[in-house]
PDB file of C-alpha atoms in Angstrom:
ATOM      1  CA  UNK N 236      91.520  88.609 108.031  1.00  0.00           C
ATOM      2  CA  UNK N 237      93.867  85.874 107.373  1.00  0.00           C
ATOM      3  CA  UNK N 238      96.986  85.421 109.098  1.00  0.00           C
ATOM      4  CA  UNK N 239     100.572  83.280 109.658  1.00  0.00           C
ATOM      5  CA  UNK N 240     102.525  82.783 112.976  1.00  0.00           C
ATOM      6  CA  UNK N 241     105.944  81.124 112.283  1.00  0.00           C
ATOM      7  CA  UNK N 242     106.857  81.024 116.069  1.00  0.00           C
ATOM      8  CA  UNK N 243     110.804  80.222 115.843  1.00  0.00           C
ATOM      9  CA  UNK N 244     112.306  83.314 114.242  1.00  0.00           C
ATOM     10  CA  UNK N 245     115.851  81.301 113.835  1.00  0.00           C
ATOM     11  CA  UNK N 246     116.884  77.445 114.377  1.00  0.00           C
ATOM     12  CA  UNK N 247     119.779  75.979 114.115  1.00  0.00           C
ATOM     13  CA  UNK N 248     120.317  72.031 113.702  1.00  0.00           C
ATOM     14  CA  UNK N 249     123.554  70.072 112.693  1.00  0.00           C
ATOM     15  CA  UNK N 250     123.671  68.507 109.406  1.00  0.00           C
ATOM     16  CA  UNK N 251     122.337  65.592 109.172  1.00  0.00           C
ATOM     17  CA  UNK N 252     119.633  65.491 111.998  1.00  0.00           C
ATOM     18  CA  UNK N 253     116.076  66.211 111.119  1.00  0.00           C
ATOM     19  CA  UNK N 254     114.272  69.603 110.686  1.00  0.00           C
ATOM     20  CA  UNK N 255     110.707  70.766 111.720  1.00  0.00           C
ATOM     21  CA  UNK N 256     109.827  74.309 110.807  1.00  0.00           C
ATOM     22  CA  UNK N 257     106.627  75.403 112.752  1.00  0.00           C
ATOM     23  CA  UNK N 258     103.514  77.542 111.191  1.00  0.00           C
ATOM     24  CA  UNK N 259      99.986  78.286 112.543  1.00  0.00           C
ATOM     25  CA  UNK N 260      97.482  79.878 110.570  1.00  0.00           C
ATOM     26  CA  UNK N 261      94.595  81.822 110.860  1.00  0.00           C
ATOM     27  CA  UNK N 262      91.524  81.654 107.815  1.00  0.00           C
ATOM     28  CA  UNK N 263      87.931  81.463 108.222  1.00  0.00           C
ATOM     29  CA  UNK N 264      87.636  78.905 105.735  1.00  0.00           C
ATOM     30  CA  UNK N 265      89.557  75.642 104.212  1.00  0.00           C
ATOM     31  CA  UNK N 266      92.952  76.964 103.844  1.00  0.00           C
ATOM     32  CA  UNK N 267      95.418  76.949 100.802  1.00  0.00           C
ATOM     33  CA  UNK N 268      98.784  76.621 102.239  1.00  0.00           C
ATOM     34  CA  UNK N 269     102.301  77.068 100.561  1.00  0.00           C
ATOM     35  CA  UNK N 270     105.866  76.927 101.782  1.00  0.00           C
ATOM     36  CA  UNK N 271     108.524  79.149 100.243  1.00  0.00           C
ATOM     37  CA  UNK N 272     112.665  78.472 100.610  1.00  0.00           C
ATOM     38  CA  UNK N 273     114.421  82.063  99.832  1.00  0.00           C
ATOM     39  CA  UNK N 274     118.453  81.262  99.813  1.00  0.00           C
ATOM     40  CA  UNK N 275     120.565  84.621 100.442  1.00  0.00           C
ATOM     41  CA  UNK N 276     120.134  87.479  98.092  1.00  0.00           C
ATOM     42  CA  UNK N 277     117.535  85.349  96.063  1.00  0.00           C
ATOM     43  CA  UNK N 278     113.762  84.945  95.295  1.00  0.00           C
ATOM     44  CA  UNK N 279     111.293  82.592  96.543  1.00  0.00           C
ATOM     45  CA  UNK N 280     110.748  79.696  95.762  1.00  0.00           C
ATOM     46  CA  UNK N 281     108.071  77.276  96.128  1.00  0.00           C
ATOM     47  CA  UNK N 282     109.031  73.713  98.316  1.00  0.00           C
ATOM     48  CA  UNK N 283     105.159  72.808  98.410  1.00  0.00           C
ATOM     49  CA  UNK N 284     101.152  73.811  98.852  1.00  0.00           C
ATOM     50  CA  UNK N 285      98.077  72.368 100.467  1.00  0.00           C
ATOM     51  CA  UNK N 286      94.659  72.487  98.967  1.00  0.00           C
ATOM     52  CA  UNK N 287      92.729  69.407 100.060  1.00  0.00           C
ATOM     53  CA  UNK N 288      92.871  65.565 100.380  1.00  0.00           C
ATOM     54  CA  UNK N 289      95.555  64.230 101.812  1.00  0.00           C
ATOM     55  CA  UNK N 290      97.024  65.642 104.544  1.00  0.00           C
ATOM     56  CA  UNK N 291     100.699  64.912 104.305  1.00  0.00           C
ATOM     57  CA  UNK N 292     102.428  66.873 101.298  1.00  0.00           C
ATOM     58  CA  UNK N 293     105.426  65.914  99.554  1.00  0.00           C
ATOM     59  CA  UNK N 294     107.554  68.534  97.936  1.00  0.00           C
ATOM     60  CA  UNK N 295     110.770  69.401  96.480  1.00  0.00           C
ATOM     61  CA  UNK N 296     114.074  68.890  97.914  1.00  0.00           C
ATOM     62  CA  UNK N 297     113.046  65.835 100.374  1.00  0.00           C
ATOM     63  CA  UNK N 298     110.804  68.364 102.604  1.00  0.00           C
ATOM     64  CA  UNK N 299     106.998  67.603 103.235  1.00  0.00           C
ATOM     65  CA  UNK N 300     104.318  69.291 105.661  1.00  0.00           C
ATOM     66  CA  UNK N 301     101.118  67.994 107.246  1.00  0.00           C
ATOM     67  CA  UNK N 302      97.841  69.823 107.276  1.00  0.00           C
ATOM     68  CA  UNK N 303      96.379  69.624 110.820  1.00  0.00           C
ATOM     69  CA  UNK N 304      93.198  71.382 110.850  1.00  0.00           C
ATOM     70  CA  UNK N 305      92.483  70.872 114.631  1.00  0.00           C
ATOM     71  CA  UNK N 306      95.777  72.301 115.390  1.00  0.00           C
ATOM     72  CA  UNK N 307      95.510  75.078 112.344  1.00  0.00           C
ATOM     73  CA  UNK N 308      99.410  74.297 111.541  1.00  0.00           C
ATOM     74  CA  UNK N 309     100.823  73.026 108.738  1.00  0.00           C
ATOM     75  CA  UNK N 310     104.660  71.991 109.561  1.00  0.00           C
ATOM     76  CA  UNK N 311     107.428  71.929 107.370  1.00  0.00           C
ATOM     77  CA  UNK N 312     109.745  68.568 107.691  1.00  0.00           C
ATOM     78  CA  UNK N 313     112.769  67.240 106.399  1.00  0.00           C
ATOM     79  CA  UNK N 314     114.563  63.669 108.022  1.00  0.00           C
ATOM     80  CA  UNK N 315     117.851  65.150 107.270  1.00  0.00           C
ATOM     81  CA  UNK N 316     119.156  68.231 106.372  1.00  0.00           C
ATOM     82  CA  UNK N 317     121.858  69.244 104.273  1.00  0.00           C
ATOM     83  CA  UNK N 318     124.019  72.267 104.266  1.00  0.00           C
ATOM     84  CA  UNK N 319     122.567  73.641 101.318  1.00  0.00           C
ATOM     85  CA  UNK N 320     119.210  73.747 103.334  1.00  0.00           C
ATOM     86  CA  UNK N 321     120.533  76.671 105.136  1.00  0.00           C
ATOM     87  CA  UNK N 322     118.252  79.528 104.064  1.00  0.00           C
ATOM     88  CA  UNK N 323     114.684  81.677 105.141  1.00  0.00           C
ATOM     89  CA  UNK N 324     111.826  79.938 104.946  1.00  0.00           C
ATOM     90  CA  UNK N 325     108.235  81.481 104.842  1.00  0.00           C
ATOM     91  CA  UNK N 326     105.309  79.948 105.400  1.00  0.00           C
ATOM     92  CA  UNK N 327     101.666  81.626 103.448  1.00  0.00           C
ATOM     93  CA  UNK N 328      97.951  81.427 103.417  1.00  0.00           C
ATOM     94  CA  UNK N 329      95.978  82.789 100.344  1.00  0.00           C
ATOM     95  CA  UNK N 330      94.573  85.654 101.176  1.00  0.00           C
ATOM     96  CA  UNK N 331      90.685  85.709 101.949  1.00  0.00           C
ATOM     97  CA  UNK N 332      87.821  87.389 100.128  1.00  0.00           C
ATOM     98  CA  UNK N 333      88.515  86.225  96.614  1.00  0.00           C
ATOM     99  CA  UNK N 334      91.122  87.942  95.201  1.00  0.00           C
ATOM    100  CA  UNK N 335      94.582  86.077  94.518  1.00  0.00           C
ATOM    101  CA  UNK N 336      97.890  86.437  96.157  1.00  0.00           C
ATOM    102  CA  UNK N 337      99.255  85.837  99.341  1.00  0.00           C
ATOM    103  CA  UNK N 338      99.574  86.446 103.214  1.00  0.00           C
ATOM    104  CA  UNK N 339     103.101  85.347 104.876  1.00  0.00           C
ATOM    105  CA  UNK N 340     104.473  84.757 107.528  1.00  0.00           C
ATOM    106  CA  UNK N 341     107.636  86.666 109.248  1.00  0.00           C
ATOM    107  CA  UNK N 342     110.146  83.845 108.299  1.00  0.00           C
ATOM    108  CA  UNK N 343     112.326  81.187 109.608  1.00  0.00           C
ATOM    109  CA  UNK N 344     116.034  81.792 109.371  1.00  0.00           C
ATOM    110  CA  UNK N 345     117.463  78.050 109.123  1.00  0.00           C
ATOM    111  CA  UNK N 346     120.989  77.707 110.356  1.00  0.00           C
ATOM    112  CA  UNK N 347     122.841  74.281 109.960  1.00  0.00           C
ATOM    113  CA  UNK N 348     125.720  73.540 111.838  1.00  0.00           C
ATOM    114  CA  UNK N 349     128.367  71.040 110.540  1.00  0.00           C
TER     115      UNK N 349
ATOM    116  CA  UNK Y 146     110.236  77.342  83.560  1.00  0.00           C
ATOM    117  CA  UNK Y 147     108.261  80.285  84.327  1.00  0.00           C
ATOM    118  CA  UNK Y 148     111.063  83.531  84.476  1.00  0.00           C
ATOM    119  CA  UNK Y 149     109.437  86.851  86.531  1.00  0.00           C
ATOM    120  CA  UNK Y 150     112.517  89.654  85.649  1.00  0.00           C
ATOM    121  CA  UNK Y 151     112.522  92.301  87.764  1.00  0.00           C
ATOM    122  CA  UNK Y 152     115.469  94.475  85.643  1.00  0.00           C
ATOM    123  CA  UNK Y 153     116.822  96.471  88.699  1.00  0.00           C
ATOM    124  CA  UNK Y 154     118.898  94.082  91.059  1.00  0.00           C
ATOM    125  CA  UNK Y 155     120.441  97.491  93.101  1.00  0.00           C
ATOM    126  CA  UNK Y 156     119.266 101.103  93.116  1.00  0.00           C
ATOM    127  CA  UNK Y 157     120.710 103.995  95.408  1.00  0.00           C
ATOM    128  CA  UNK Y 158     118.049 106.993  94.994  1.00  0.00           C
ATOM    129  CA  UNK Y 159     118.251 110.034  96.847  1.00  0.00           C
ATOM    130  CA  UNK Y 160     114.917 111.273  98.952  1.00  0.00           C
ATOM    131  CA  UNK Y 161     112.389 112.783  96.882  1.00  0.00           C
ATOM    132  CA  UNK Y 162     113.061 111.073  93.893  1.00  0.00           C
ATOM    133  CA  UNK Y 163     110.376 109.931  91.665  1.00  0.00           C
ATOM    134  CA  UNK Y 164     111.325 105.410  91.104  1.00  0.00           C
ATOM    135  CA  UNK Y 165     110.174 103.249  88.675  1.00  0.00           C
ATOM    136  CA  UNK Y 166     110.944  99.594  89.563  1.00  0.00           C
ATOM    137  CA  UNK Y 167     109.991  97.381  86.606  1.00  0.00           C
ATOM    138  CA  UNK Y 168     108.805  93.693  86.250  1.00  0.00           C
ATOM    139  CA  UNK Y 169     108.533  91.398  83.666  1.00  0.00           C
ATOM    140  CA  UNK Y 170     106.457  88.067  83.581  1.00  0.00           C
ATOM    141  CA  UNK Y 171     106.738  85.259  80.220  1.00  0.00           C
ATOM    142  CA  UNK Y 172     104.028  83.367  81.111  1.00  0.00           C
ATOM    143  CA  UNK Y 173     100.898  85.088  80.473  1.00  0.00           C
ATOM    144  CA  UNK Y 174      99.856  85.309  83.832  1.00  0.00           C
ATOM    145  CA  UNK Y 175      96.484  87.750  84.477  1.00  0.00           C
ATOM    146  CA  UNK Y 176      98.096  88.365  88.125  1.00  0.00           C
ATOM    147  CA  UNK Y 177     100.692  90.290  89.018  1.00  0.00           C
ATOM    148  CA  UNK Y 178     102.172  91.394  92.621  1.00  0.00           C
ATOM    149  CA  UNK Y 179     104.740  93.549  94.423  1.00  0.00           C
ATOM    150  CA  UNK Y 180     105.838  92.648  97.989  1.00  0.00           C
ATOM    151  CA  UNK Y 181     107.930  94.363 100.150  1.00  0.00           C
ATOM    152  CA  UNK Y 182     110.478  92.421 101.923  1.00  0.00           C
ATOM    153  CA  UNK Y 183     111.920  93.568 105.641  1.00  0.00           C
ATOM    154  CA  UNK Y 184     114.045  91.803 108.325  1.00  0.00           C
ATOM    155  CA  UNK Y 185     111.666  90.543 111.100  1.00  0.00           C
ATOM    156  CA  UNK Y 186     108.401  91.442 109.312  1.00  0.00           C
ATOM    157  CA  UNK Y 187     108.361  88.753 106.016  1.00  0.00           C
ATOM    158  CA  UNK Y 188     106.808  89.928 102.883  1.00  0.00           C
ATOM    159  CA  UNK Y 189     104.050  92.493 102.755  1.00  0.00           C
ATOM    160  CA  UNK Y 190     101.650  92.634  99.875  1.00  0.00           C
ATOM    161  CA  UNK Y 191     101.596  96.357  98.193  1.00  0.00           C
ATOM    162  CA  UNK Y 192     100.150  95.973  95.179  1.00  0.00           C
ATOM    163  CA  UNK Y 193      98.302  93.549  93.159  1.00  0.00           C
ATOM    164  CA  UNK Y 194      96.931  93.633  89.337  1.00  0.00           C
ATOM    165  CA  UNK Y 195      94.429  90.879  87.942  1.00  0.00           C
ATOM    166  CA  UNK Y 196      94.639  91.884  84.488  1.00  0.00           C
ATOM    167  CA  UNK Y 197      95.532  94.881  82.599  1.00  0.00           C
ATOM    168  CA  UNK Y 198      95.185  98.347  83.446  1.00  0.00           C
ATOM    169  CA  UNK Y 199      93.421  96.931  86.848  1.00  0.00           C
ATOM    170  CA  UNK Y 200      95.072  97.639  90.612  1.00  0.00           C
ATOM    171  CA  UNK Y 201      94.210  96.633  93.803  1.00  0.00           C
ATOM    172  CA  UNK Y 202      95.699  97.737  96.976  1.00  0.00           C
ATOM    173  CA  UNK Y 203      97.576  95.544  99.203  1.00  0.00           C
ATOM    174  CA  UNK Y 204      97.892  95.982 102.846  1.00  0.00           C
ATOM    175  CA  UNK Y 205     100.926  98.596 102.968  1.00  0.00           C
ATOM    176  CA  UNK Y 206      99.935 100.504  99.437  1.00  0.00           C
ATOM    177  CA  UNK Y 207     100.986 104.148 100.976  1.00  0.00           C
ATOM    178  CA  UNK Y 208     103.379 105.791  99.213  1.00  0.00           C
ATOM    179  CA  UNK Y 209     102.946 103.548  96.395  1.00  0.00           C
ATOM    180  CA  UNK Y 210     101.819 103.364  92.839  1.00  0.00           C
ATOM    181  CA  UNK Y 211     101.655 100.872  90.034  1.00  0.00           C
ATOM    182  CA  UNK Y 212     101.251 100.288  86.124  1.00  0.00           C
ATOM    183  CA  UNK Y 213     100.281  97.716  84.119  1.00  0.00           C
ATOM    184  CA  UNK Y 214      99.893  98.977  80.515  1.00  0.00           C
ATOM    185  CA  UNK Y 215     100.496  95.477  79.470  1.00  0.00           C
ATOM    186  CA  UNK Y 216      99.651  91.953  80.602  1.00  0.00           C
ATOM    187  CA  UNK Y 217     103.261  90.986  81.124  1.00  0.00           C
ATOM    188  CA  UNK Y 218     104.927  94.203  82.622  1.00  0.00           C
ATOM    189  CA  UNK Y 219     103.751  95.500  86.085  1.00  0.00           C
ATOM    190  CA  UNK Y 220     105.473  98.768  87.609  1.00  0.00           C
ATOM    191  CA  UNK Y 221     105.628  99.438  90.649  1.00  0.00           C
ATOM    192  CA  UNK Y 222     106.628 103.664  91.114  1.00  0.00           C
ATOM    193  CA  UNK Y 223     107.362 105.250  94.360  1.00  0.00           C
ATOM    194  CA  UNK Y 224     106.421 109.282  93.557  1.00  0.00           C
ATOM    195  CA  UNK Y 225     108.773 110.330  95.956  1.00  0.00           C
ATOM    196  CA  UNK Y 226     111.339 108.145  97.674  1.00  0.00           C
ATOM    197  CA  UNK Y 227     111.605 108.363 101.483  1.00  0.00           C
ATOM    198  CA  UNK Y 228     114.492 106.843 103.130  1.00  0.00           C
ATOM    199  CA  UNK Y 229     111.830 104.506 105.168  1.00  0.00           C
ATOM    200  CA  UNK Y 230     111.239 102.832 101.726  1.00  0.00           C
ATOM    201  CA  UNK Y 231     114.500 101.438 101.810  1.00  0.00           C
ATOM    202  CA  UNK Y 232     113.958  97.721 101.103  1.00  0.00           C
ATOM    203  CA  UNK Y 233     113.899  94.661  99.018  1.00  0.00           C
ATOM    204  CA  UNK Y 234     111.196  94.664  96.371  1.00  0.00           C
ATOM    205  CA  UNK Y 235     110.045  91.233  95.384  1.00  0.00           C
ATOM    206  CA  UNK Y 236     108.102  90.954  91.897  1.00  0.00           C
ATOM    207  CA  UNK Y 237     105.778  87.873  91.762  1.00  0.00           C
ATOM    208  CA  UNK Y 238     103.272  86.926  88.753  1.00  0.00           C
ATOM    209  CA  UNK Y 239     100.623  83.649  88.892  1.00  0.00           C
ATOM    210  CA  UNK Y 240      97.913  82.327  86.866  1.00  0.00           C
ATOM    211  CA  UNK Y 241      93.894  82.957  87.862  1.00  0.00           C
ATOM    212  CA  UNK Y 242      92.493  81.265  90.859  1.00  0.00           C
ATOM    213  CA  UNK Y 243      93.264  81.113  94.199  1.00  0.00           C
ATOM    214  CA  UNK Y 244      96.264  78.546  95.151  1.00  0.00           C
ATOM    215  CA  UNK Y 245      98.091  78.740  91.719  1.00  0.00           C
ATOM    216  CA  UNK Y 246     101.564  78.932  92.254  1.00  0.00           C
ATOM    217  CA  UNK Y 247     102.886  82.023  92.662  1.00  0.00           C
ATOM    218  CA  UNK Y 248     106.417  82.915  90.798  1.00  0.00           C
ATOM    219  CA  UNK Y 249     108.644  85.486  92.324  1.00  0.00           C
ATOM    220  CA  UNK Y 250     111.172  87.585  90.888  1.00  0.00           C
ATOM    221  CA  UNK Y 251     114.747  87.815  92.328  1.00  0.00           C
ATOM    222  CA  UNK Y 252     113.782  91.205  94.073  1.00  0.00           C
ATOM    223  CA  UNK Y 253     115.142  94.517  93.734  1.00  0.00           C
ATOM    224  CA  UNK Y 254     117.391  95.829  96.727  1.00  0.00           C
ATOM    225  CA  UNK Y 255     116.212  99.687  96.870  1.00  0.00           C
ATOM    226  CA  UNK Y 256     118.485 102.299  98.705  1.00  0.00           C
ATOM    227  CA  UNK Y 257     117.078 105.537  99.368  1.00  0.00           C
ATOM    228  CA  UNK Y 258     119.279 108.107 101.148  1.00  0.00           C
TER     229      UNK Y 258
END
């Protein structure tokens, strides 16, 4: 069955410096791959996804994330973060066997120091 | 902009207690979900509904049931509330096929004592 490692359960970087949020995957097949930004007391929502082509994705908010098959990750990046960044950020996989919906990771609690 | 309303932002039940957490979708989506969200474990599929009146389980579906009587409203009802359901419910709708965006709710902190 499918599954998500997000390694780094917190991280903390000072405002301004850049931001790499680490996920590894596991799917039998070509992966669809999302990032999700949940700020405090809120819902998800979507920064980007990964189908196919190319391998660098460019989402909202100034983050991206590159597929890397041979590595099965597919990082989350920003060049500089803002203070408004701070929030949990999950990484998911579509689940296998056909049916819709998602698998996610455990989360990545963002903390940006001033 | 695609709005999923979950109508219940706080509950406090007691144990035992038959809950009804509602969800509503405005785009027309066939699927539906409910996730459970917990500290150190991410979201947890319990439920899922392709289309009306049709359920699938998710991976943590025990102690769980759902209702979809109509393509935009999905239920999810917990027959009798135990205190180790105490959570954050996320409600999440998307369109057919795998890798459609899928919408979330704002969730639906549930108390049980």
């Amino acid at each position: 069955a499918q599954s998500v490692t997000q390694p780094d359960i917190h991280i903390t970087v000072s405002e301004g410096a850049s931001l790499e949020l680490r996920c590894n995957y596991s799917y039998g097949a070509t992966p669809y791959l999302f990032w999700y930004v949940q700020s405090p007391g809120q819902g998800l929502q979507l920064l980007l996804k990964y189908f196919s082509g190319d391998t660098l994705v460019q989402g909202i908010k100034g983050f991206e994330a590159e597929f890397k098959r041979s590595q099965s990750s597919f990082n989350l990046r920003k060049p500089s973060v803002h203070w408004s960044d701070a929030a949990e950020y999950f990484c998911a996989v579509v689940r296998e066997g056909g049916a819709d919906g998602l698998t996610f990771g455990k989360g990545t609690h963002l903390i940006i120091q001033p | 902009d695609v709005k999923v309303t979950q109508s219940s932002r706080y509950l406090v039940k007691r144990t035992g207690e038959k809950v009804f957490l509602e969800c509503v979708q405005d785009m027309d989506h066939e699927n539906m979900f409910w996730y459970r969200q917990d500290p150190g474990l991410g979201l947890r599929l319990i439920y899922f509904s392709y289309d009306v009146k049709m359920k699938e389980k998710g991976d943590i579906p025990e102690g769980y049931s759902v209702s979809r009587e109509k393509k935009e409203r999905f239920s999810l009802i917990l027959e009798s509330a135990s205190t180790n359901q105490t959570s954050m419910y996320l409600c999440a709708s998307s369109a057919t096929g795998s890798g459609n965006t899928i919408y979330f709710g704002e969730g639906s902190w549930l108390t049980v004592v």
